[in-house]
Amino acid sequence: MATDVTRTRLLDAAERILESTPYEQLKVRAVCSEAGVNPAAVHYHFGSREGLVTTLLQERLGPVWADPLTELSTRDTSVGEIVDRILEPVTRLAEDPALARHLRLLGRFVLTHGDLDWTDTWFRTEVWVALLRRVVDVDEATARRRWRFAFTVLITELSNPTPVSTATVAALADFLTAGLSGPASTSTEGPR
């Protein structure tokens, strides 16, 4: 029980500090001090500063997408509907200052930290690859590349300090839908 309380205090402290401090300047000692816990607590509960922030993002943002995406994964769908489910909350989140900061943090964090140890289902690539392959006739490698490009574009937009507008979300929806649903390349040429 005490470890759950400590874990929650650390996440809350990191969230408060990240309201005014960029991730790059986040100090583990400052988080522990803010939480009023032992300086080794972040490493005990999360393994690292990256683990702490990964958990924070998953726990604060994951629930926004979890139910709609899980429902979508259980039935026939389209690429457009998948993209809409990803983007629907973005404008709403961007209007809430705390959640908008989380979106920007997610964007900056993912762009600067390639492979992270995500544990939440909808933060893991495999589920996206399977979902796309159910609706578009592409192989696993192609689906993986398409999602990598799609999420890079999305994350880049989310990390922008300017609030995400309705027009930006609409343009993203069109762009991501076209990119994810395009015909598979028949080229057998190697890289140029």
GROMACS .gro file of C-alpha atoms in nm:
model
  192
    1MET     CA    1   0.000   0.000   0.000
    2ALA     CA    2   0.277   0.244   0.090
    3THR     CA    3   0.450   0.176  -0.240
    4ASP     CA    4   0.130   0.265  -0.430
    5VAL     CA    5   0.109   0.591  -0.237
    6THR     CA    6   0.474   0.669  -0.305
    7ARG     CA    7   0.434   0.585  -0.674
    8THR     CA    8   0.132   0.816  -0.700
    9ARG     CA    9   0.313   1.094  -0.514
   10LEU     CA   10   0.605   1.066  -0.757
   11LEU     CA   11   0.378   1.083  -1.062
   12ASP     CA   12   0.191   1.382  -0.919
   13ALA     CA   13   0.518   1.557  -0.831
   14ALA     CA   14   0.660   1.497  -1.180
   15GLU     CA   15   0.340   1.630  -1.331
   16ARG     CA   16   0.357   1.949  -1.120
   17ILE     CA   17   0.724   2.007  -1.203
   18LEU     CA   18   0.667   1.945  -1.574
   19GLU     CA   19   0.407   2.223  -1.577
   20SER     CA   20   0.690   2.475  -1.567
   21THR     CA   21   1.005   2.276  -1.647
   22PRO     CA   22   1.089   2.117  -1.982
   23TYR     CA   23   1.151   1.742  -1.970
   24GLU     CA   24   1.518   1.793  -2.056
   25GLN     CA   25   1.562   1.988  -1.730
   26LEU     CA   26   1.361   1.749  -1.511
   27LYS     CA   27   1.576   1.625  -1.222
   28VAL     CA   28   1.503   1.301  -1.039
   29ARG     CA   29   1.612   1.458  -0.709
   30ALA     CA   30   1.366   1.745  -0.762
   31VAL     CA   31   1.081   1.499  -0.822
   32CYS     CA   32   1.168   1.301  -0.509
   33SER     CA   33   1.200   1.620  -0.305
   34GLU     CA   34   0.865   1.752  -0.433
   35ALA     CA   35   0.704   1.416  -0.349
   36GLY     CA   36   0.871   1.408  -0.007
   37VAL     CA   37   1.024   1.066  -0.063
   38ASN     CA   38   1.364   0.898  -0.061
   39PRO     CA   39   1.594   1.011  -0.348
   40ALA     CA   40   1.608   0.653  -0.478
   41ALA     CA   41   1.228   0.621  -0.508
   42VAL     CA   42   1.207   0.711  -0.880
   43HIS     CA   43   1.459   0.442  -0.965
   44TYR     CA   44   1.285   0.189  -0.741
   45HIS     CA   45   0.937   0.250  -0.889
   46PHE     CA   46   1.015   0.344  -1.249
   47GLY     CA   47   1.376   0.246  -1.320
   48SER     CA   48   1.471   0.588  -1.456
   49ARG     CA   49   1.356   0.940  -1.533
   50GLU     CA   50   1.240   0.811  -1.874
   51GLY     CA   51   1.042   0.535  -1.705
   52LEU     CA   52   0.876   0.789  -1.478
   53VAL     CA   53   0.770   1.011  -1.768
   54THR     CA   54   0.663   0.713  -1.980
   55THR     CA   55   0.437   0.598  -1.697
   56LEU     CA   56   0.304   0.950  -1.640
   57LEU     CA   57   0.210   0.989  -2.006
   58GLN     CA   58   0.051   0.646  -2.029
   59GLU     CA   59  -0.154   0.696  -1.714
   60ARG     CA   60  -0.266   1.051  -1.789
   61LEU     CA   61  -0.322   1.024  -2.166
   62GLY     CA   62  -0.384   0.651  -2.221
   63PRO     CA   63  -0.740   0.650  -2.081
   64VAL     CA   64  -0.841   0.919  -2.332
   65TRP     CA   65  -0.789   0.676  -2.620
   66ALA     CA   66  -0.823   0.331  -2.459
   67ASP     CA   67  -1.198   0.265  -2.469
   68PRO     CA   68  -1.270   0.405  -2.818
   69LEU     CA   69  -0.972   0.225  -2.971
   70THR     CA   70  -1.041  -0.102  -2.791
   71GLU     CA   71  -1.402  -0.092  -2.914
   72LEU     CA   72  -1.281  -0.022  -3.265
   73SER     CA   73  -1.040  -0.316  -3.258
   74THR     CA   74  -1.326  -0.560  -3.196
   75ARG     CA   75  -1.522  -0.487  -3.516
   76ASP     CA   76  -1.490  -0.406  -3.884
   77THR     CA   77  -1.368  -0.053  -3.938
   78SER     CA   78  -1.191   0.172  -4.187
   79VAL     CA   79  -0.866   0.366  -4.188
   80GLY     CA   80  -1.064   0.690  -4.173
   81GLU     CA   81  -1.245   0.576  -3.860
   82ILE     CA   82  -0.918   0.468  -3.695
   83VAL     CA   83  -0.765   0.808  -3.768
   84ASP     CA   84  -1.077   0.985  -3.643
   85ARG     CA   85  -1.060   0.792  -3.315
   86ILE     CA   86  -0.697   0.894  -3.273
   87LEU     CA   87  -0.765   1.259  -3.349
   88GLU     CA   88  -1.107   1.311  -3.184
   89PRO     CA   89  -0.964   1.387  -2.840
   90VAL     CA   90  -0.672   1.597  -2.963
   91THR     CA   91  -0.864   1.924  -3.001
   92ARG     CA   92  -1.044   1.868  -2.670
   93LEU     CA   93  -0.715   1.788  -2.494
   94ALA     CA   94  -0.546   2.090  -2.650
   95GLU     CA   95  -0.811   2.313  -2.490
   96ASP     CA   96  -0.729   2.191  -2.137
   97PRO     CA   97  -0.400   2.356  -2.031
   98ALA     CA   98  -0.276   2.062  -1.822
   99LEU     CA   99  -0.359   1.803  -2.085
  100ALA     CA  100  -0.223   2.027  -2.362
  101ARG     CA  101   0.109   2.026  -2.174
  102HIS     CA  102   0.093   1.646  -2.163
  103LEU     CA  103   0.033   1.636  -2.540
  104ARG     CA  104   0.334   1.860  -2.603
  105LEU     CA  105   0.542   1.655  -2.359
  106LEU     CA  106   0.434   1.336  -2.535
  107GLY     CA  107   0.537   1.486  -2.868
  108ARG     CA  108   0.876   1.612  -2.753
  109PHE     CA  109   0.947   1.301  -2.548
  110VAL     CA  110   0.869   1.054  -2.826
  111LEU     CA  111   1.061   1.255  -3.087
  112THR     CA  112   1.376   1.258  -2.872
  113HIS     CA  113   1.350   0.907  -2.726
  114GLY     CA  114   1.315   0.654  -3.007
  115ASP     CA  115   1.236   0.321  -2.850
  116LEU     CA  116   1.063   0.354  -2.516
  117ASP     CA  117   0.938   0.077  -2.292
  118TRP     CA  118   0.566   0.144  -2.328
  119THR     CA  119   0.343  -0.103  -2.144
  120ASP     CA  120  -0.001   0.038  -2.223
  121THR     CA  121  -0.164  -0.145  -2.515
  122TRP     CA  122  -0.232   0.162  -2.728
  123PHE     CA  123   0.123   0.293  -2.690
  124ARG     CA  124   0.268  -0.025  -2.844
  125THR     CA  125   0.332  -0.060  -3.218
  126GLU     CA  126   0.212  -0.420  -3.255
  127VAL     CA  127  -0.152  -0.338  -3.191
  128TRP     CA  128  -0.148  -0.060  -3.452
  129VAL     CA  129   0.014  -0.287  -3.710
  130ALA     CA  130  -0.250  -0.557  -3.656
  131LEU     CA  131  -0.532  -0.300  -3.673
  132LEU     CA  132  -0.407  -0.155  -4.001
  133ARG     CA  133  -0.351  -0.497  -4.157
  134ARG     CA  134  -0.714  -0.585  -4.084
  135VAL     CA  135  -0.834  -0.300  -4.306
  136VAL     CA  136  -0.556  -0.253  -4.564
  137ASP     CA  137  -0.388  -0.529  -4.762
  138VAL     CA  138  -0.026  -0.466  -4.664
  139ASP     CA  139   0.246  -0.680  -4.509
  140GLU     CA  140   0.365  -0.629  -4.153
  141ALA     CA  141   0.677  -0.432  -4.248
  142THR     CA  142   0.475  -0.191  -4.464
  143ALA     CA  143   0.214  -0.144  -4.190
  144ARG     CA  144   0.491  -0.075  -3.938
  145ARG     CA  145   0.655   0.185  -4.166
  146ARG     CA  146   0.325   0.356  -4.237
  147TRP     CA  147   0.246   0.388  -3.867
  148ARG     CA  148   0.598   0.514  -3.797
  149PHE     CA  149   0.552   0.792  -4.054
  150ALA     CA  150   0.195   0.865  -3.942
  151PHE     CA  151   0.289   0.890  -3.576
  152THR     CA  152   0.596   1.099  -3.657
  153VAL     CA  153   0.375   1.353  -3.833
  154LEU     CA  154   0.116   1.344  -3.554
  155ILE     CA  155   0.373   1.367  -3.274
  156THR     CA  156   0.551   1.653  -3.451
  157GLU     CA  157   0.225   1.848  -3.461
  158LEU     CA  158   0.146   1.767  -3.097
  159SER     CA  159   0.488   1.883  -2.980
  160ASN     CA  160   0.436   2.225  -3.138
  161PRO     CA  161   0.392   2.492  -2.868
  162THR     CA  162   0.109   2.648  -3.071
  163PRO     CA  163  -0.230   2.500  -2.976
  164VAL     CA  164  -0.364   2.243  -3.222
  165SER     CA  165  -0.644   2.403  -3.423
  166THR     CA  166  -0.953   2.239  -3.572
  167ALA     CA  167  -0.813   2.310  -3.919
  168THR     CA  168  -0.486   2.134  -3.828
  169VAL     CA  169  -0.676   1.831  -3.699
  170ALA     CA  170  -0.882   1.815  -4.020
  171ALA     CA  171  -0.568   1.838  -4.235
  172LEU     CA  172  -0.399   1.572  -4.023
  173ALA     CA  173  -0.701   1.344  -4.063
  174ASP     CA  174  -0.691   1.373  -4.443
  175PHE     CA  175  -0.315   1.330  -4.460
  176LEU     CA  176  -0.294   1.035  -4.221
  177THR     CA  177  -0.590   0.856  -4.378
  178ALA     CA  178  -0.440   0.888  -4.726
  179GLY     CA  179  -0.097   0.775  -4.613
  180LEU     CA  180  -0.217   0.476  -4.415
  181SER     CA  181  -0.470   0.353  -4.671
  182GLY     CA  182  -0.273   0.399  -4.992
  183PRO     CA  183  -0.212   0.100  -5.217
  184ALA     CA  184   0.084  -0.121  -5.135
  185SER     CA  185   0.392  -0.049  -5.341
  186THR     CA  186   0.475  -0.315  -5.595
  187SER     CA  187   0.830  -0.196  -5.641
  188THR     CA  188   1.098  -0.453  -5.574
  189GLU     CA  189   1.380  -0.202  -5.597
  190GLY     CA  190   1.607  -0.160  -5.300
  191PRO     CA  191   1.667   0.170  -5.122
  192ARG     CA  192   1.792   0.457  -5.335
   0.00000   0.00000   0.00000
